[in-house]
Every structure is written in structure tokens, then in C-alpha cells.
Amino acid sequence: MADAGGDAAFAELAARYDRLRPVDEGWWEVFDALVEAGRLGTAGRVLDIGCGTGRLVEVLARRGPRVWGVDPSEEMLAQARGCRPPGGGFKRAHAERLPFKDAWFDGAVMRQVVQHLELAAAFAEAGRVLRPGGRLAIATFHSHHFDTVWIARLVPRVAEIDRERFPSLERLTEALRAAGFAEPEARRIRQATRLTRAEALERLRGRFISTLHLLREDELAEAIARAERELPDTVESTLDWLILGAERA
Ligand SMILES: C[S@@+](CC[C@H](N)C(=O)[O-])C[C@H]1O[C@@H](n2cnc3c(N)ncnc32)[C@H](O)[C@@H]1O
């Protein structure tokens, strides 16, 4: 919907997604922050909007809530369908039009997805399917992320595209308010990461983020050639996360 290029990117990336973006210590730290921001641990029913390969759905469902995931990418959902969350499941849908009845969920989560959405429509839909007092938890990148993450430092065009694509805290707050959410609680998590040169090259060649699918072939080839020349044995970087939790009025 908001991001037509995203659909093609995730169709192509789906089979490699979990390998190139592994569940590591940093993933768990963000997961715990989302559970806290959305009070998801004590929720009865939770919706993961833009669930991708279903990893968060699977892990959260083991903690008690009934969890559903929606995603517009059939290829991402094909990966997700390997896991069968008890009492929940997966549906193909865009965030802007959710196939659930009003006030059905206690909690909802959007992890690394707001950059793809028409925010006004997606937050209005999240608000519609949440019960009054239900919470939406969001994990995205802080605007400063693109100054510190290795891929944006290596490929300036990625930084340029993502600075445009990722909504700021101010924009998110305004869109949440307009959709009937209370002032969100916001928290920032900075994670120092280290990749081997081989891991970084594998991610770049595998176009591990959808932004790399927006580059022209010659831009990508140039980025790979530059990485082969310049990347050190250990690639140090900082991920700068923004975590929001907002209550539906
Ligand atoms: C970076 S992935 C994140 C997947 C998962 N939430 C995670 O954290 O691993 C972004 C996901 O958003 C999905 N997406 C793109 N546009 C969307 C939309 N309009 N509504 C819901 N999901 C969307 C993509 O198909 C993709 O699975």
C-alpha cells in the first residue's frame, strides 16, 4: 500500500530473511521492550502487524497470549506458517485494512514495519481492532540510527533513502494522537554490534534490508565493490532503536 517497492523486496528476501537477520541477543532485548511497552505478557489476544516470518508471534504465543500475525507478503507468510501459535494464526493483510472485528485485541505490535505504512490509516485500524485501554507497541529506528549503523555509513544512498522512509518520533506521536491514542511512552535502546567481514558481506550481497532492493543494480554493484575493498575484519556498529507504547483511548 504505502510502500509498493516493499512487496517485491520481501517476496525476494523471504527465504533468506531469518538467516540474514538472526534472532540474537539484540533481538531479545527489543522483544522484551515491546512486551513491556504493550503490556503484552498479560494480554489475552495480541496482533502482530507486519509479522514477516512470524518469529515474534511464535515466541510471544509461548508466553500465554493468543497471537495472530498479519502481513501482505505471501512469501513471508509462507515462512511463518511453519509455526502454529496455539489459538492464533496468520492472515494475509495490509495494516491499513485489518480483517478483524472492532475491539478484538488487548495488544498489538509493529516491529520494523512503520516505515512501510500509511501511518494515518494503519494507526486508525490498529485503534479500531484494539479494545479501549488496549496498547500498541512499536519498534523502529531512531533518526540517529542512520548515522551509526554500518550499512548506512558504508552506502550513503541507504542513509539518504531511510532518513526519508523512517518516521520520526514526532511524526509517530502526532499520527498516534490523531488516531485516538494517548501520548506514547517512548524509550531508546542503543546496541553496540559486531559482525565479521564475511557476515557483513553476506548481508549486503543478500540484500538483507528492503532499502537495498530500492537501489539500482549499478548502485548495488558499486556498494558491494566498495565493501569488498573497505570493510575491516570486524565491522562495529550501533543500532539505535526507538520503542513506543501507546494506549488506545
Ligand atoms: C522489516 S520486515 C519486519 C518483519 C517482522 N515484523 C520482523 O520484525 O522481523 C517488514 C514487514 O512489513 C511487511 N509490510 C510491508 N508493507 C506492509 C503493510 N502495508 N502492512 C503490513 N505489513 C507490511 C513486509 O511484508 C515485511 O514482512
Coordinates of C-alpha atoms and ligand atoms in Angstrom, one line a residue:
M1 CA 0.0 0.0 0.0
A2 CA 2.2 2.9 1.2
D3 CA 5.3 1.1 0.0
A4 CA 4.7 -0.7 -3.2
G5 CA 8.5 -1.5 -3.6
G6 CA 8.4 -3.3 -0.2
D7 CA 6.2 -6.1 -1.5
A8 CA 8.7 -7.1 -4.2
A9 CA 11.6 -6.8 -1.8
F10 CA 10.1 -9.1 0.8
A11 CA 8.9 -11.6 -1.9
E12 CA 12.5 -11.9 -2.9
L13 CA 14.1 -11.8 0.6
A14 CA 11.7 -14.1 2.4
A15 CA 13.6 -17.3 2.1
R16 CA 16.8 -15.7 3.4
Y17 CA 15.3 -13.3 5.9
D18 CA 15.7 -15.4 9.1
R19 CA 19.3 -16.3 8.3
L20 CA 20.4 -12.8 7.3
R21 CA 18.5 -11.2 10.3
P22 CA 19.0 -13.7 13.0
V23 CA 17.3 -13.8 16.4
D24 CA 20.3 -12.7 18.6
E25 CA 20.8 -11.1 21.9
G26 CA 19.7 -7.7 20.5
W27 CA 16.5 -9.2 19.1
W28 CA 15.6 -10.4 22.5
E29 CA 16.3 -7.0 24.1
V30 CA 13.9 -5.4 21.7
F31 CA 11.3 -8.2 22.2
D32 CA 11.4 -7.6 25.9
A33 CA 11.0 -3.9 25.5
L34 CA 8.0 -4.4 23.2
V35 CA 6.4 -6.8 25.7
E36 CA 6.8 -4.1 28.3
A37 CA 5.6 -1.2 26.1
G38 CA 2.5 -3.1 25.0
R39 CA 1.9 -5.0 28.4
L40 CA 1.8 -8.0 26.0
G41 CA 2.7 -10.6 28.7
T42 CA -0.6 -10.2 30.4
A43 CA -2.7 -9.7 27.3
G44 CA -5.3 -12.2 26.2
R45 CA -5.2 -11.6 22.5
V46 CA -2.4 -9.9 20.6
L47 CA -2.0 -8.9 16.9
D48 CA 1.5 -8.7 15.3
I49 CA 1.0 -6.2 12.3
G50 CA 3.6 -6.8 9.6
C51 CA 4.6 -10.1 11.3
G52 CA 7.0 -11.1 8.5
T53 CA 8.3 -14.7 9.1
G54 CA 6.4 -14.9 12.3
R55 CA 9.2 -15.1 14.9
L56 CA 7.7 -12.7 17.4
V57 CA 4.3 -14.4 17.1
E58 CA 5.8 -17.8 17.8
V59 CA 7.8 -16.6 20.8
L60 CA 5.0 -14.5 22.3
A61 CA 2.4 -17.3 21.9
R62 CA 4.6 -19.5 24.1
R63 CA 4.2 -17.0 27.0
G64 CA 0.4 -17.2 27.1
P65 CA -1.4 -14.8 24.8
R66 CA -3.3 -16.0 21.8
V67 CA -1.4 -14.3 18.9
W68 CA -2.3 -13.6 15.3
G69 CA 0.1 -12.2 12.7
V70 CA -0.8 -10.3 9.5
D71 CA 1.5 -9.5 6.6
P72 CA 0.8 -8.6 2.9
S73 CA 3.7 -10.8 1.7
E74 CA 2.6 -14.3 0.8
E75 CA 6.3 -15.3 0.7
M76 CA 7.0 -14.0 4.2
L77 CA 3.8 -15.7 5.5
A78 CA 4.9 -19.0 3.9
Q79 CA 7.9 -18.9 6.2
A80 CA 5.7 -18.0 9.2
R81 CA 3.2 -20.8 8.6
G82 CA 5.8 -23.3 9.8
C83 CA 4.9 -22.2 13.3
R84 CA 1.4 -22.8 14.7
P85 CA 0.7 -20.5 17.5
P86 CA -1.9 -22.2 19.7
G87 CA -5.3 -20.4 19.4
G88 CA -3.9 -17.8 16.9
G89 CA -2.6 -17.9 13.4
F90 CA -1.6 -15.9 10.3
K91 CA -3.6 -13.9 7.8
R92 CA -2.6 -12.1 4.7
A93 CA -3.5 -8.4 5.1
H94 CA -2.2 -4.9 5.0
A95 CA -2.0 -2.9 8.2
E96 CA -4.3 -0.3 6.6
R97 CA -7.2 -2.8 6.3
L98 CA -7.2 -5.4 9.1
P99 CA -9.5 -8.5 8.8
F100 CA -10.6 -8.5 12.4
K101 CA -13.6 -7.1 14.2
D102 CA -13.6 -4.0 16.4
A103 CA -12.1 -4.1 19.9
W104 CA -11.0 -7.8 19.5
F105 CA -7.4 -7.4 20.7
D106 CA -5.8 -6.4 24.0
G107 CA -2.5 -5.6 22.4
A108 CA -0.9 -5.0 19.0
V109 CA 2.7 -4.8 17.9
M110 CA 4.5 -3.3 14.9
R111 CA 8.2 -4.3 14.8
Q112 CA 10.3 -2.8 12.0
V113 CA 7.2 -2.0 9.9
V114 CA 6.1 1.6 10.3
Q115 CA 8.4 2.7 7.5
H116 CA 6.2 0.8 5.1
L117 CA 2.9 2.1 6.2
E118 CA 0.4 4.8 5.5
L119 CA 0.5 5.9 9.2
A120 CA -2.9 7.5 9.5
A121 CA -4.8 4.6 8.0
A122 CA -2.6 1.9 9.8
F123 CA -2.9 3.5 13.3
A124 CA -6.6 4.1 12.8
E125 CA -7.0 0.4 12.0
A126 CA -4.9 -0.7 15.0
G127 CA -7.0 1.6 17.2
R128 CA -10.2 0.0 15.7
V129 CA -9.2 -3.6 16.5
L130 CA -7.9 -2.8 20.0
R131 CA -10.2 -2.6 22.9
P132 CA -10.4 0.7 24.9
G133 CA -7.3 0.7 27.1
G134 CA -5.5 -1.8 24.8
R135 CA -1.9 -0.9 23.8
L136 CA 0.1 -0.6 20.6
A137 CA 3.8 -1.3 20.9
I138 CA 6.1 -0.1 18.1
A139 CA 9.8 -0.8 17.5
T140 CA 11.5 1.2 14.8
F141 CA 14.8 3.0 14.3
H142 CA 15.6 6.4 15.8
S143 CA 16.5 9.1 13.3
H144 CA 20.1 8.9 14.6
H145 CA 20.4 5.2 13.7
F146 CA 21.3 6.2 10.2
D147 CA 24.4 8.0 11.4
T148 CA 25.7 5.0 13.3
V149 CA 24.6 1.8 11.5
W150 CA 27.4 0.2 9.4
I151 CA 25.3 -0.2 6.2
A152 CA 24.3 3.4 6.1
R153 CA 27.9 4.5 6.8
L154 CA 29.1 2.2 4.0
V155 CA 26.4 3.1 1.5
P156 CA 25.4 6.8 1.9
R157 CA 22.4 6.2 -0.5
V158 CA 20.9 3.8 2.1
A159 CA 21.1 6.5 4.7
E160 CA 19.5 9.0 2.4
I161 CA 16.6 6.7 1.5
D162 CA 16.0 5.6 5.1
R163 CA 16.1 9.1 6.6
E164 CA 13.1 9.8 4.3
R165 CA 11.4 6.5 4.9
F166 CA 11.5 6.1 8.6
P167 CA 9.1 8.3 10.5
S168 CA 10.5 10.4 13.3
L169 CA 9.3 10.2 17.0
E170 CA 7.4 13.5 16.4
R171 CA 5.6 12.1 13.3
L172 CA 4.7 8.9 15.0
T173 CA 3.4 10.7 18.1
E174 CA 1.3 13.0 16.0
A175 CA -0.2 10.2 13.9
L176 CA -0.9 8.1 17.1
R177 CA -2.7 11.1 18.7
A178 CA -4.7 11.7 15.5
A179 CA -5.8 8.1 15.6
G180 CA -7.1 8.3 19.1
F181 CA -4.1 7.0 21.1
A182 CA -2.8 8.7 24.3
E183 CA 0.7 10.3 24.4
P184 CA 3.1 7.4 23.8
E185 CA 5.7 6.2 26.3
A186 CA 9.0 6.4 24.4
R187 CA 12.3 4.7 25.1
R188 CA 15.5 4.4 23.2
I189 CA 17.8 1.4 23.1
R190 CA 21.3 1.6 21.7
Q191 CA 23.0 -1.7 20.9
A192 CA 26.7 -2.0 20.0
T193 CA 27.1 -4.8 17.5
R194 CA 29.9 -6.6 15.8
L195 CA 29.8 -8.5 12.6
T196 CA 32.7 -10.4 10.9
R197 CA 33.6 -9.0 7.5
A198 CA 32.2 -12.3 6.0
E199 CA 28.8 -11.8 7.8
A200 CA 28.6 -8.1 6.7
L201 CA 29.4 -9.1 3.1
E202 CA 26.8 -11.9 3.1
R203 CA 24.1 -9.5 4.4
L204 CA 25.0 -6.9 1.8
R205 CA 25.1 -9.3 -1.1
G206 CA 21.9 -11.0 0.2
R207 CA 20.2 -7.5 0.3
F208 CA 19.2 -8.1 3.9
I209 CA 17.1 -4.9 4.2
S210 CA 14.4 -3.8 1.8
T211 CA 16.3 -0.5 1.3
L212 CA 18.9 -2.4 -0.7
H213 CA 16.2 -3.5 -3.1
L214 CA 15.5 0.2 -3.8
L215 CA 19.0 0.7 -5.2
R216 CA 19.7 0.4 -8.9
E217 CA 21.7 -2.6 -9.9
D218 CA 24.8 -0.4 -10.6
E219 CA 24.4 1.3 -7.2
L220 CA 24.3 -2.1 -5.5
A221 CA 27.3 -3.4 -7.5
E222 CA 29.3 -0.3 -6.6
A223 CA 28.3 -0.7 -2.9
I224 CA 29.4 -4.4 -2.9
A225 CA 32.7 -3.5 -4.6
R226 CA 33.3 -0.8 -2.1
A227 CA 32.5 -3.1 0.8
E228 CA 35.0 -5.7 -0.6
R229 CA 37.7 -3.0 -0.7
E230 CA 37.0 -1.2 2.6
L231 CA 35.3 -3.4 5.2
P232 CA 37.6 -4.3 8.1
D233 CA 37.8 -7.8 9.6
T234 CA 35.3 -6.8 12.3
V235 CA 32.5 -4.4 11.5
E236 CA 31.5 -2.4 14.5
S237 CA 28.2 -0.5 14.6
T238 CA 25.5 0.8 16.8
L239 CA 21.8 0.1 16.3
D240 CA 19.6 2.9 17.7
W241 CA 16.1 1.7 18.4
L242 CA 13.0 3.7 19.3
I243 CA 10.4 1.8 21.3
L244 CA 6.9 3.3 21.8
G245 CA 3.9 2.1 23.8
A246 CA 0.6 3.9 23.3
E247 CA -2.8 3.3 24.9
R248 CA -6.0 3.4 22.9
A249 CA -8.4 5.8 24.5
Ligands
LIG1 C1 11.4 -5.5 8.0 S1 10.1 -6.6 7.9 C2 9.7 -6.9 9.6 C3 9.0 -8.2 9.8 C4 8.8 -8.6 11.3 N1 8.0 -7.7 11.9 C5 10.2 -8.6 12.0 O1 10.4 -7.8 12.8 O2 11.0 -9.5 11.6 C6 8.8 -5.6 7.3 C7 7.5 -6.4 7.1 O3 6.4 -5.5 6.8 C8 5.6 -6.0 5.9 N2 4.8 -4.9 5.3 C9 5.0 -4.1 4.2 N3 4.0 -3.3 4.0 C10 3.0 -3.6 4.9 C11 1.7 -3.1 5.1 N4 1.2 -2.1 4.4 N5 1.0 -3.6 6.1 C12 1.6 -4.6 6.9 N6 2.8 -5.1 6.7 C13 3.5 -4.6 5.7 C14 6.5 -6.7 4.9 O4 5.9 -7.6 4.1 C15 7.5 -7.3 5.9 O5 7.2 -8.6 6.2

